[in-house]
PDB file of C-alpha atoms in Angstrom:
ATOM      1  CA  MET A  92       0.000   0.000   0.000  1.00  0.00           C
ATOM      2  CA  SER A  93       1.344   3.438  -0.963  1.00  0.00           C
ATOM      3  CA  LEU A  94       2.200   6.072   1.618  1.00  0.00           C
ATOM      4  CA  VAL A  95      -0.655   8.280   0.370  1.00  0.00           C
ATOM      5  CA  LYS A  96      -3.177   5.465   0.810  1.00  0.00           C
ATOM      6  CA  LEU A  97      -1.803   4.655   4.259  1.00  0.00           C
ATOM      7  CA  LEU A  98      -2.153   8.286   5.306  1.00  0.00           C
ATOM      8  CA  LEU A  99      -5.700   8.419   3.940  1.00  0.00           C
ATOM      9  CA  VAL A 100      -6.704   5.226   5.705  1.00  0.00           C
ATOM     10  CA  GLY A 101      -5.165   6.568   8.900  1.00  0.00           C
ATOM     11  CA  ALA A 102      -7.037   9.831   8.593  1.00  0.00           C
ATOM     12  CA  LEU A 103     -10.324   8.033   8.032  1.00  0.00           C
ATOM     13  CA  ALA A 104      -9.738   5.738  10.962  1.00  0.00           C
ATOM     14  CA  ALA A 105      -8.862   8.656  13.171  1.00  0.00           C
ATOM     15  CA  ALA A 106     -11.962  10.529  12.110  1.00  0.00           C
ATOM     16  CA  MET A 107     -14.218   7.563  12.802  1.00  0.00           C
ATOM     17  CA  ALA A 108     -12.515   6.879  16.127  1.00  0.00           C
ATOM     18  CA  ALA A 109     -13.042  10.482  17.116  1.00  0.00           C
ATOM     19  CA  GLY A 110     -16.684  10.125  16.232  1.00  0.00           C
ATOM     20  CA  GLU A 111     -16.521  12.726  13.471  1.00  0.00           C
ATOM     21  CA  SER A 112     -19.282  12.297  10.915  1.00  0.00           C
ATOM     22  CA  SER A 113     -18.771  12.584   7.176  1.00  0.00           C
ATOM     23  CA  GLN A 114     -20.996  15.654   7.247  1.00  0.00           C
ATOM     24  CA  HIS A 115     -18.864  17.331   9.915  1.00  0.00           C
ATOM     25  CA  LEU A 116     -15.686  16.527   7.997  1.00  0.00           C
ATOM     26  CA  ALA A 117     -17.136  17.908   4.768  1.00  0.00           C
ATOM     27  CA  GLU A 118     -18.465  21.085   6.321  1.00  0.00           C
ATOM     28  CA  SER A 119     -15.253  21.749   8.204  1.00  0.00           C
ATOM     29  CA  GLY A 120     -13.126  21.663   5.057  1.00  0.00           C
ATOM     30  CA  HIS A 121     -11.790  18.088   5.254  1.00  0.00           C
ATOM     31  CA  CYS A 122     -13.225  17.076   1.898  1.00  0.00           C
ATOM     32  CA  ARG A 123     -10.500  14.605   0.952  1.00  0.00           C
ATOM     33  CA  GLU A 124     -11.237  12.555   4.055  1.00  0.00           C
ATOM     34  CA  ALA A 125     -14.995  13.147   3.878  1.00  0.00           C
ATOM     35  CA  LEU A 126     -15.728  12.162   0.275  1.00  0.00           C
ATOM     36  CA  PRO A 127     -15.519   8.350   0.610  1.00  0.00           C
ATOM     37  CA  LEU A 128     -17.397   8.496   3.907  1.00  0.00           C
ATOM     38  CA  LEU A 129     -20.162  10.627   2.401  1.00  0.00           C
ATOM     39  CA  LYS A 130     -20.712   8.036  -0.308  1.00  0.00           C
ATOM     40  CA  ALA A 131     -20.889   5.203   2.219  1.00  0.00           C
ATOM     41  CA  ASP A 132     -23.180   7.132   4.567  1.00  0.00           C
ATOM     42  CA  LEU A 133     -25.499   8.123   1.720  1.00  0.00           C
ATOM     43  CA  ALA A 134     -25.914   4.483   0.707  1.00  0.00           C
ATOM     44  CA  LYS A 135     -27.107   3.690   4.255  1.00  0.00           C
ATOM     45  CA  ALA A 136     -29.210   6.817   4.892  1.00  0.00           C
ATOM     46  CA  THR A 137     -32.988   6.381   4.929  1.00  0.00           C
ATOM     47  CA  ALA A 138     -34.232   9.780   6.115  1.00  0.00           C
ATOM     48  CA  ALA A 139     -34.833  12.290   3.324  1.00  0.00           C
ATOM     49  CA  ASP A 140     -33.147  15.150   5.211  1.00  0.00           C
ATOM     50  CA  ALA A 141     -29.998  13.085   5.733  1.00  0.00           C
ATOM     51  CA  GLN A 142     -29.924  11.953   2.107  1.00  0.00           C
ATOM     52  CA  LYS A 143     -30.225  15.514   0.912  1.00  0.00           C
ATOM     53  CA  ARG A 144     -27.583  16.917   3.248  1.00  0.00           C
ATOM     54  CA  LEU A 145     -25.097  14.156   2.463  1.00  0.00           C
ATOM     55  CA  GLY A 146     -25.709  14.582  -1.257  1.00  0.00           C
ATOM     56  CA  VAL A 147     -25.210  18.342  -1.122  1.00  0.00           C
ATOM     57  CA  ASP A 148     -21.999  17.913   0.879  1.00  0.00           C
ATOM     58  CA  GLY A 149     -20.829  15.306  -1.625  1.00  0.00           C
ATOM     59  CA  VAL A 150     -21.386  17.671  -4.559  1.00  0.00           C
ATOM     60  CA  ARG A 151     -19.551  20.503  -2.852  1.00  0.00           C
ATOM     61  CA  CYS A 152     -16.636  18.327  -1.833  1.00  0.00           C
ATOM     62  CA  GLY A 153     -16.374  16.857  -5.312  1.00  0.00           C
ATOM     63  CA  MET A 154     -16.213  20.347  -6.818  1.00  0.00           C
ATOM     64  CA  THR A 155     -13.710  21.501  -4.181  1.00  0.00           C
ATOM     65  CA  LEU A 156     -11.403  18.578  -5.001  1.00  0.00           C
ATOM     66  CA  ASN A 157     -11.955  19.028  -8.765  1.00  0.00           C
ATOM     67  CA  ASN A 158     -13.356  15.490  -8.771  1.00  0.00           C
ATOM     68  CA  MET A 159     -16.027  16.003 -11.415  1.00  0.00           C
ATOM     69  CA  ASP A 160     -17.108  12.369 -11.555  1.00  0.00           C
ATOM     70  CA  ALA A 161     -17.860  12.306  -7.841  1.00  0.00           C
ATOM     71  CA  ALA A 162     -19.644  15.680  -7.912  1.00  0.00           C
ATOM     72  CA  LEU A 163     -21.847  14.649 -10.821  1.00  0.00           C
ATOM     73  CA  ASP A 164     -22.619  11.263  -9.249  1.00  0.00           C
ATOM     74  CA  PHE A 165     -23.867  12.974  -6.093  1.00  0.00           C
ATOM     75  CA  LEU A 166     -25.782  15.566  -8.160  1.00  0.00           C
ATOM     76  CA  ARG A 167     -27.503  12.899 -10.257  1.00  0.00           C
ATOM     77  CA  GLY A 168     -28.536  11.139  -7.071  1.00  0.00           C
ATOM     78  CA  LEU A 169     -29.976  14.342  -5.633  1.00  0.00           C
ATOM     79  CA  ASN A 170     -32.005  15.098  -8.755  1.00  0.00           C
ATOM     80  CA  LYS A 171     -33.322  11.547  -8.807  1.00  0.00           C
ATOM     81  CA  ARG A 172     -34.324  11.575  -5.123  1.00  0.00           C
ATOM     82  CA  PHE A 173     -35.568  15.180  -5.023  1.00  0.00           C
ATOM     83  CA  PRO A 174     -36.936  16.162  -8.453  1.00  0.00           C
ATOM     84  CA  GLY A 175     -38.186  19.733  -8.461  1.00  0.00           C
ATOM     85  CA  ASP A 176     -36.543  20.597  -5.127  1.00  0.00           C
ATOM     86  CA  ALA A 177     -35.512  24.273  -5.187  1.00  0.00           C
ATOM     87  CA  GLU A 178     -32.230  23.763  -3.319  1.00  0.00           C
ATOM     88  CA  VAL A 179     -31.186  20.875  -5.553  1.00  0.00           C
ATOM     89  CA  LEU A 180     -32.084  22.766  -8.720  1.00  0.00           C
ATOM     90  CA  PHE A 181     -30.219  25.847  -7.496  1.00  0.00           C
ATOM     91  CA  LEU A 182     -27.174  23.708  -6.754  1.00  0.00           C
ATOM     92  CA  SER A 183     -27.437  22.104 -10.207  1.00  0.00           C
ATOM     93  CA  VAL A 184     -27.423  25.514 -11.886  1.00  0.00           C
ATOM     94  CA  HIS A 185     -24.235  26.513 -10.099  1.00  0.00           C
ATOM     95  CA  VAL A 186     -22.469  23.190 -10.640  1.00  0.00           C
ATOM     96  CA  PHE A 187     -23.105  23.150 -14.388  1.00  0.00           C
ATOM     97  CA  SER A 188     -22.240  26.824 -14.668  1.00  0.00           C
ATOM     98  CA  ASP A 189     -18.975  26.230 -12.811  1.00  0.00           C
ATOM     99  CA  LEU A 190     -18.174  23.191 -14.963  1.00  0.00           C
ATOM    100  CA  SER A 191     -18.791  25.260 -18.082  1.00  0.00           C
ATOM    101  CA  ILE A 192     -16.435  27.998 -16.888  1.00  0.00           C
ATOM    102  CA  ARG A 193     -13.727  25.484 -15.973  1.00  0.00           C
ATOM    103  CA  ALA A 194     -14.007  23.735 -19.339  1.00  0.00           C
ATOM    104  CA  SER A 195     -13.856  27.008 -21.280  1.00  0.00           C
ATOM    105  CA  GLN A 196     -10.787  28.111 -19.332  1.00  0.00           C
ATOM    106  CA  LYS A 197      -9.105  24.786 -20.020  1.00  0.00           C
ATOM    107  CA  LEU A 198      -9.942  25.069 -23.716  1.00  0.00           C
ATOM    108  CA  MET A 199      -8.490  28.563 -23.964  1.00  0.00           C
ATOM    109  CA  LEU A 200      -5.292  27.480 -22.225  1.00  0.00           C
ATOM    110  CA  SER A 201      -4.792  24.229 -24.106  1.00  0.00           C
ATOM    111  CA  ALA A 202      -5.860  25.323 -27.625  1.00  0.00           C
ATOM    112  CA  PRO A 203      -5.923  29.142 -27.805  1.00  0.00           C
ATOM    113  CA  SER A 204      -5.725  29.260 -31.621  1.00  0.00           C
ATOM    114  CA  SER A 205      -8.414  26.636 -32.271  1.00  0.00           C
ATOM    115  CA  TYR A 206     -11.656  27.412 -34.064  1.00  0.00           C
ATOM    116  CA  GLN A 207     -13.478  26.261 -30.924  1.00  0.00           C
ATOM    117  CA  VAL A 208     -12.097  29.267 -29.026  1.00  0.00           C
ATOM    118  CA  HIS A 209     -13.406  31.634 -31.717  1.00  0.00           C
ATOM    119  CA  GLU A 210     -16.770  29.872 -31.583  1.00  0.00           C
ATOM    120  CA  LEU A 211     -16.871  30.165 -27.801  1.00  0.00           C
ATOM    121  CA  ASN A 212     -16.046  33.872 -28.040  1.00  0.00           C
ATOM    122  CA  ALA A 213     -18.767  34.332 -30.658  1.00  0.00           C
ATOM    123  CA  GLU A 214     -21.368  32.679 -28.449  1.00  0.00           C
ATOM    124  CA  ALA A 215     -20.396  34.886 -25.505  1.00  0.00           C
ATOM    125  CA  LEU A 216     -20.531  38.050 -27.626  1.00  0.00           C
ATOM    126  CA  GLU A 217     -23.883  37.011 -29.060  1.00  0.00           C
ATOM    127  CA  THR A 218     -25.423  36.659 -25.603  1.00  0.00           C
ATOM    128  CA  GLN A 219     -24.200  40.210 -24.863  1.00  0.00           C
ATOM    129  CA  GLY A 220     -25.889  41.575 -27.972  1.00  0.00           C
ATOM    130  CA  LYS A 221     -22.559  42.453 -29.607  1.00  0.00           C
ATOM    131  CA  TRP A 222     -23.729  41.379 -33.043  1.00  0.00           C
ATOM    132  CA  SER A 223     -20.931  42.629 -35.304  1.00  0.00           C
ATOM    133  CA  GLU A 224     -18.203  41.347 -32.988  1.00  0.00           C
ATOM    134  CA  ALA A 225     -19.917  37.975 -32.744  1.00  0.00           C
ATOM    135  CA  GLU A 226     -20.269  37.735 -36.525  1.00  0.00           C
ATOM    136  CA  ALA A 227     -16.565  38.521 -36.924  1.00  0.00           C
ATOM    137  CA  GLU A 228     -15.696  35.634 -34.594  1.00  0.00           C
ATOM    138  CA  TYR A 229     -17.978  33.242 -36.513  1.00  0.00           C
ATOM    139  CA  ARG A 230     -16.265  34.358 -39.736  1.00  0.00           C
ATOM    140  CA  GLU A 231     -12.923  33.468 -38.153  1.00  0.00           C
ATOM    141  CA  VAL A 232     -14.284  29.996 -37.467  1.00  0.00           C
ATOM    142  CA  LEU A 233     -15.201  29.622 -41.146  1.00  0.00           C
ATOM    143  CA  LYS A 234     -11.722  30.746 -42.184  1.00  0.00           C
ATOM    144  CA  LYS A 235     -10.273  27.866 -40.199  1.00  0.00           C
ATOM    145  CA  ASP A 236     -12.900  25.338 -41.319  1.00  0.00           C
ATOM    146  CA  PRO A 237     -15.215  26.492 -44.150  1.00  0.00           C
ATOM    147  CA  GLN A 238     -17.195  23.232 -44.028  1.00  0.00           C
ATOM    148  CA  LEU A 239     -17.931  23.246 -40.319  1.00  0.00           C
ATOM    149  CA  PRO A 240     -21.640  22.469 -39.766  1.00  0.00           C
ATOM    150  CA  GLY A 241     -23.790  24.948 -37.870  1.00  0.00           C
ATOM    151  CA  ILE A 242     -21.775  28.147 -38.326  1.00  0.00           C
ATOM    152  CA  HIS A 243     -23.685  29.652 -41.271  1.00  0.00           C
ATOM    153  CA  TYR A 244     -26.890  28.835 -39.376  1.00  0.00           C
ATOM    154  CA  ARG A 245     -25.620  30.705 -36.325  1.00  0.00           C
ATOM    155  CA  ILE A 246     -24.636  33.692 -38.438  1.00  0.00           C
ATOM    156  CA  ALA A 247     -28.134  33.749 -39.944  1.00  0.00           C
ATOM    157  CA  ARG A 248     -29.686  33.581 -36.487  1.00  0.00           C
ATOM    158  CA  LEU A 249     -27.411  36.392 -35.359  1.00  0.00           C
ATOM    159  CA  LEU A 250     -28.348  38.572 -38.353  1.00  0.00           C
ATOM    160  CA  LEU A 251     -32.033  38.100 -37.601  1.00  0.00           C
ATOM    161  CA  SER A 252     -31.500  38.934 -33.913  1.00  0.00           C
ATOM    162  CA  ALA A 253     -29.621  42.166 -34.596  1.00  0.00           C
ATOM    163  CA  PRO A 254     -31.382  45.441 -35.455  1.00  0.00           C
ATOM    164  CA  PRO A 255     -32.804  44.897 -38.960  1.00  0.00           C
ATOM    165  CA  ALA A 256     -31.304  46.417 -42.091  1.00  0.00           C
ATOM    166  CA  ALA A 257     -32.657  46.549 -45.634  1.00  0.00           C
ATOM    167  CA  THR A 258     -30.768  43.383 -46.592  1.00  0.00           C
ATOM    168  CA  THR A 259     -31.224  41.425 -43.361  1.00  0.00           C
ATOM    169  CA  LYS A 260     -33.642  38.800 -44.698  1.00  0.00           C
ATOM    170  CA  ALA A 261     -31.688  38.303 -47.922  1.00  0.00           C
ATOM    171  CA  ASP A 262     -28.397  38.013 -46.034  1.00  0.00           C
ATOM    172  CA  ALA A 263     -29.858  35.552 -43.531  1.00  0.00           C
ATOM    173  CA  SER A 264     -31.434  33.469 -46.301  1.00  0.00           C
ATOM    174  CA  ARG A 265     -28.100  33.267 -48.093  1.00  0.00           C
ATOM    175  CA  GLU A 266     -26.394  32.036 -44.931  1.00  0.00           C
ATOM    176  CA  LEU A 267     -29.095  29.421 -44.393  1.00  0.00           C
ATOM    177  CA  GLU A 268     -28.761  28.159 -47.959  1.00  0.00           C
ATOM    178  CA  GLU A 269     -25.006  27.876 -47.434  1.00  0.00           C
ATOM    179  CA  GLU A 270     -25.681  25.930 -44.244  1.00  0.00           C
ATOM    180  CA  LEU A 271     -27.885  23.455 -46.074  1.00  0.00           C
ATOM    181  CA  LYS A 272     -25.120  22.846 -48.632  1.00  0.00           C
ATOM    182  CA  ILE A 273     -22.879  21.773 -45.744  1.00  0.00           C
ATOM    183  CA  GLU A 274     -25.505  20.113 -43.570  1.00  0.00           C
ATOM    184  CA  PRO A 275     -28.597  19.145 -45.608  1.00  0.00           C
ATOM    185  CA  ASN A 276     -30.220  17.642 -42.494  1.00  0.00           C
ATOM    186  CA  ASN A 277     -30.330  20.921 -40.555  1.00  0.00           C
ATOM    187  CA  ALA A 278     -34.019  21.146 -39.604  1.00  0.00           C
ATOM    188  CA  GLY A 279     -33.493  24.530 -37.952  1.00  0.00           C
ATOM    189  CA  ALA A 280     -32.208  26.078 -41.183  1.00  0.00           C
ATOM    190  CA  GLU A 281     -35.189  24.726 -43.101  1.00  0.00           C
ATOM    191  CA  TYR A 282     -37.556  26.072 -40.447  1.00  0.00           C
ATOM    192  CA  VAL A 283     -36.103  29.594 -40.498  1.00  0.00           C
ATOM    193  CA  LEU A 284     -36.198  29.648 -44.310  1.00  0.00           C
ATOM    194  CA  GLY A 285     -39.837  28.624 -44.025  1.00  0.00           C
ATOM    195  CA  GLU A 286     -40.567  31.438 -41.604  1.00  0.00           C
ATOM    196  CA  LEU A 287     -38.819  33.990 -43.821  1.00  0.00           C
ATOM    197  CA  SER A 288     -40.812  32.744 -46.821  1.00  0.00           C
ATOM    198  CA  ARG A 289     -44.040  32.938 -44.817  1.00  0.00           C
ATOM    199  CA  GLN A 290     -43.304  36.543 -43.812  1.00  0.00           C
ATOM    200  CA  ASP A 291     -42.792  37.422 -47.484  1.00  0.00           C
ATOM    201  CA  GLY A 292     -46.091  35.804 -48.477  1.00  0.00           C
ATOM    202  CA  LYS A 293     -44.391  32.970 -50.369  1.00  0.00           C
ATOM    203  CA  ASP A 294     -46.777  30.260 -49.219  1.00  0.00           C
ATOM    204  CA  GLN A 295     -45.515  27.377 -51.356  1.00  0.00           C
ATOM    205  CA  ALA A 296     -41.866  28.022 -50.469  1.00  0.00           C
ATOM    206  CA  ALA A 297     -42.863  28.178 -46.794  1.00  0.00           C
ATOM    207  CA  ILE A 298     -44.763  24.893 -47.109  1.00  0.00           C
ATOM    208  CA  ASP A 299     -41.758  23.231 -48.749  1.00  0.00           C
ATOM    209  CA  HIS A 300     -39.284  24.408 -46.094  1.00  0.00           C
ATOM    210  CA  PHE A 301     -41.551  23.637 -43.122  1.00  0.00           C
ATOM    211  CA  GLY A 302     -42.378  20.251 -44.627  1.00  0.00           C
ATOM    212  CA  ARG A 303     -38.711  19.333 -44.942  1.00  0.00           C
ATOM    213  CA  ALA A 304     -38.111  20.489 -41.359  1.00  0.00           C
ATOM    214  CA  THR A 305     -40.837  18.158 -40.044  1.00  0.00           C
ATOM    215  CA  LYS A 306     -39.345  15.236 -41.970  1.00  0.00           C
ATOM    216  CA  LEU A 307     -35.865  15.965 -40.612  1.00  0.00           C
ATOM    217  CA  ASP A 308     -37.063  16.303 -36.998  1.00  0.00           C
ATOM    218  CA  ALA A 309     -40.252  14.464 -36.028  1.00  0.00           C
ATOM    219  CA  GLY A 310     -40.372  16.299 -32.678  1.00  0.00           C
ATOM    220  CA  PHE A 311     -40.018  19.850 -34.053  1.00  0.00           C
ATOM    221  CA  VAL A 312     -43.281  21.367 -32.790  1.00  0.00           C
ATOM    222  CA  ASP A 313     -42.785  24.831 -34.293  1.00  0.00           C
ATOM    223  CA  ALA A 314     -42.124  23.299 -37.711  1.00  0.00           C
ATOM    224  CA  PHE A 315     -45.446  21.420 -37.591  1.00  0.00           C
ATOM    225  CA  ILE A 316     -47.218  24.617 -36.498  1.00  0.00           C
ATOM    226  CA  GLY A 317     -45.498  26.551 -39.289  1.00  0.00           C
ATOM    227  CA  LEU A 318     -46.433  23.933 -41.864  1.00  0.00           C
ATOM    228  CA  GLY A 319     -50.058  23.942 -40.752  1.00  0.00           C
ATOM    229  CA  ALA A 320     -50.234  27.747 -40.740  1.00  0.00           C
ATOM    230  CA  ALA A 321     -48.650  27.946 -44.199  1.00  0.00           C
ATOM    231  CA  LEU A 322     -51.127  25.404 -45.560  1.00  0.00           C
ATOM    232  CA  LEU A 323     -53.980  27.434 -44.059  1.00  0.00           C
ATOM    233  CA  ALA A 324     -52.596  30.588 -45.655  1.00  0.00           C
ATOM    234  CA  GLY A 325     -52.442  28.740 -48.968  1.00  0.00           C
ATOM    235  CA  ASP A 326     -56.143  27.737 -48.729  1.00  0.00           C
ATOM    236  CA  ARG A 327     -55.261  24.116 -48.039  1.00  0.00           C
ATOM    237  CA  ALA A 328     -57.137  23.707 -44.760  1.00  0.00           C
ATOM    238  CA  ALA A 329     -57.718  19.976 -45.248  1.00  0.00           C
ATOM    239  CA  ASP A 330     -53.984  19.350 -45.645  1.00  0.00           C
ATOM    240  CA  ALA A 331     -53.270  21.508 -42.572  1.00  0.00           C
ATOM    241  CA  ILE A 332     -55.118  19.204 -40.180  1.00  0.00           C
ATOM    242  CA  GLN A 333     -52.568  16.387 -40.020  1.00  0.00           C
ATOM    243  CA  PRO A 334     -49.485  18.492 -39.145  1.00  0.00           C
ATOM    244  CA  LEU A 335     -51.505  20.550 -36.673  1.00  0.00           C
ATOM    245  CA  GLU A 336     -52.869  17.427 -34.970  1.00  0.00           C
ATOM    246  CA  THR A 337     -49.254  16.277 -34.653  1.00  0.00           C
ATOM    247  CA  ALA A 338     -48.309  19.634 -33.117  1.00  0.00           C
ATOM    248  CA  VAL A 339     -51.086  19.296 -30.522  1.00  0.00           C
ATOM    249  CA  LYS A 340     -49.905  15.820 -29.574  1.00  0.00           C
ATOM    250  CA  LEU A 341     -46.318  17.025 -29.237  1.00  0.00           C
ATOM    251  CA  ASP A 342     -47.157  20.155 -27.222  1.00  0.00           C
ATOM    252  CA  PRO A 343     -50.707  20.134 -25.802  1.00  0.00           C
ATOM    253  CA  ALA A 344     -49.905  23.032 -23.453  1.00  0.00           C
ATOM    254  CA  ASN A 345     -49.172  25.415 -26.333  1.00  0.00           C
ATOM    255  CA  PRO A 346     -52.183  27.667 -27.072  1.00  0.00           C
ATOM    256  CA  ALA A 347     -50.999  28.249 -30.663  1.00  0.00           C
ATOM    257  CA  THR A 348     -51.268  24.569 -31.527  1.00  0.00           C
ATOM    258  CA  HIS A 349     -54.927  24.444 -30.448  1.00  0.00           C
ATOM    259  CA  PHE A 350     -55.796  27.740 -32.154  1.00  0.00           C
ATOM    260  CA  ASN A 351     -54.380  26.702 -35.513  1.00  0.00           C
ATOM    261  CA  LEU A 352     -55.972  23.262 -35.337  1.00  0.00           C
ATOM    262  CA  ALA A 353     -59.331  24.806 -34.389  1.00  0.00           C
ATOM    263  CA  THR A 354     -59.065  27.091 -37.410  1.00  0.00           C
ATOM    264  CA  ALA A 355     -58.312  24.147 -39.689  1.00  0.00           C
ATOM    265  CA  TYR A 356     -61.251  22.170 -38.303  1.00  0.00           C
ATOM    266  CA  ALA A 357     -63.590  25.156 -38.678  1.00  0.00           C
ATOM    267  CA  ARG A 358     -62.623  25.697 -42.318  1.00  0.00           C
ATOM    268  CA  ASN A 359     -63.348  22.033 -42.975  1.00  0.00           C
ATOM    269  CA  GLY A 360     -66.817  22.238 -41.409  1.00  0.00           C
ATOM    270  CA  ARG A 361     -65.865  20.173 -38.343  1.00  0.00           C
ATOM    271  CA  LYS A 362     -67.605  22.509 -35.912  1.00  0.00           C
ATOM    272  CA  GLU A 363     -67.623  20.339 -32.768  1.00  0.00           C
ATOM    273  CA  GLU A 364     -63.915  19.591 -33.051  1.00  0.00           C
ATOM    274  CA  ALA A 365     -63.200  23.256 -33.729  1.00  0.00           C
ATOM    275  CA  ALA A 366     -65.159  24.282 -30.626  1.00  0.00           C
ATOM    276  CA  ARG A 367     -63.253  21.743 -28.549  1.00  0.00           C
ATOM    277  CA  GLU A 368     -59.891  23.055 -29.745  1.00  0.00           C
ATOM    278  CA  PHE A 369     -60.882  26.689 -29.211  1.00  0.00           C
ATOM    279  CA  ASN A 370     -61.860  25.752 -25.654  1.00  0.00           C
ATOM    280  CA  LEU A 371     -58.549  23.955 -25.139  1.00  0.00           C
ATOM    281  CA  GLN A 372     -56.761  27.010 -26.491  1.00  0.00           C
ATOM    282  CA  LYS A 373     -58.554  29.179 -23.930  1.00  0.00           C
ATOM    283  CA  GLN A 374     -57.636  26.797 -21.103  1.00  0.00           C
ATOM    284  CA  ALA A 375     -53.995  26.611 -22.226  1.00  0.00           C
ATOM    285  CA  THR A 376     -53.791  30.409 -22.459  1.00  0.00           C
ATOM    286  CA  GLU A 377     -55.247  30.853 -18.962  1.00  0.00           C
ATOM    287  CA  LYS A 378     -52.872  28.266 -17.518  1.00  0.00           C
ATOM    288  CA  LEU A 379     -49.902  29.924 -19.206  1.00  0.00           C
ATOM    289  CA  GLN A 380     -50.915  33.320 -17.835  1.00  0.00           C
ATOM    290  CA  GLN A 381     -51.305  31.845 -14.343  1.00  0.00           C
ATOM    291  CA  THR A 382     -47.841  30.305 -14.557  1.00  0.00           C
ATOM    292  CA  LYS A 383     -46.320  33.621 -15.661  1.00  0.00           C
ATOM    293  CA  GLN A 384     -48.110  35.409 -12.812  1.00  0.00           C
ATOM    294  CA  GLN A 385     -46.836  32.874 -10.286  1.00  0.00           C
ATOM    295  CA  VAL A 386     -43.298  33.344 -11.580  1.00  0.00           C
ATOM    296  CA  ARG A 387     -43.611  37.135 -11.328  1.00  0.00           C
ATOM    297  CA  GLU A 388     -44.982  36.881  -7.795  1.00  0.00           C
ATOM    298  CA  GLY A 389     -42.262  34.441  -6.807  1.00  0.00           C
ATOM    299  CA  ILE A 390     -39.522  36.741  -8.112  1.00  0.00           C
ATOM    300  CA  ALA A 391     -41.117  39.756  -6.426  1.00  0.00           C
ATOM    301  CA  GLY A 392     -41.575  37.848  -3.193  1.00  0.00           C
ATOM    302  CA  ALA A 393     -45.330  38.265  -3.189  1.00  0.00           C
ATOM    303  CA  PRO A 394     -47.178  36.055  -0.689  1.00  0.00           C
ATOM    304  CA  PRO A 395     -49.078  33.111  -2.195  1.00  0.00           C
ATOM    305  CA  GLN A 396     -52.811  33.634  -2.720  1.00  0.00           C
TER     306      GLN A 396
END
């Protein structure tokens, strides 16, 4: 047995002999000694409070020791045992945020001239609303790898997010077409081209793009909604029913799915089904408004009603 292992075993034995718990060790800064004990104690714990406290201590000790595997194991256990728990979710946010920062720092140190660093910089600039700087970074990525999937799509998205110019739609469409040359299976690019076509009143082009998006991604709710809406706009209400029924199945809480399906039913003379969907749209809208109100009250600290 190595000297390090002997010292660790000795420390653990001393801690147990002194009656120190894994929780006390963890919360007093002795994470190296505490981590194996926390895992063992958690496996034996039956009370919810103890399981939660041991799990939280395990996550924090794992992060302190830069032992990502251990931290994530404890965090997965917490989310499994306490789904929806505010403390666990808050801890999860900070752990994943910290892991992201550590990984980005490691990337910048180990490969500072890589295209991934330019892409990371572009994403950060984009979130700050620095559109031209972000586009310049994405262009640097393309200089290093002109065939890299996803970059033209991100540039298009960026152009559409920035303050509009006279050529914005044309420029974004060109980027999306370039993206599809590199990655023909990009459902997002097809969807955005469909939306741009719809805005310009090009119903058939919108139908074609939305249709391809739904074939590329069977769970793409917005693409099914877009396809149904484009078919309605093109006086093809009967054809709109199937994609809109799919959208409702995929996202029954979305008021837009029920509204569009109700419209399609109504135009096809299916009055009872249209009435049902309009009612479901009303219910979904009310529930969404209630949820938003609860979030606002929670942020403002308003007392529950």
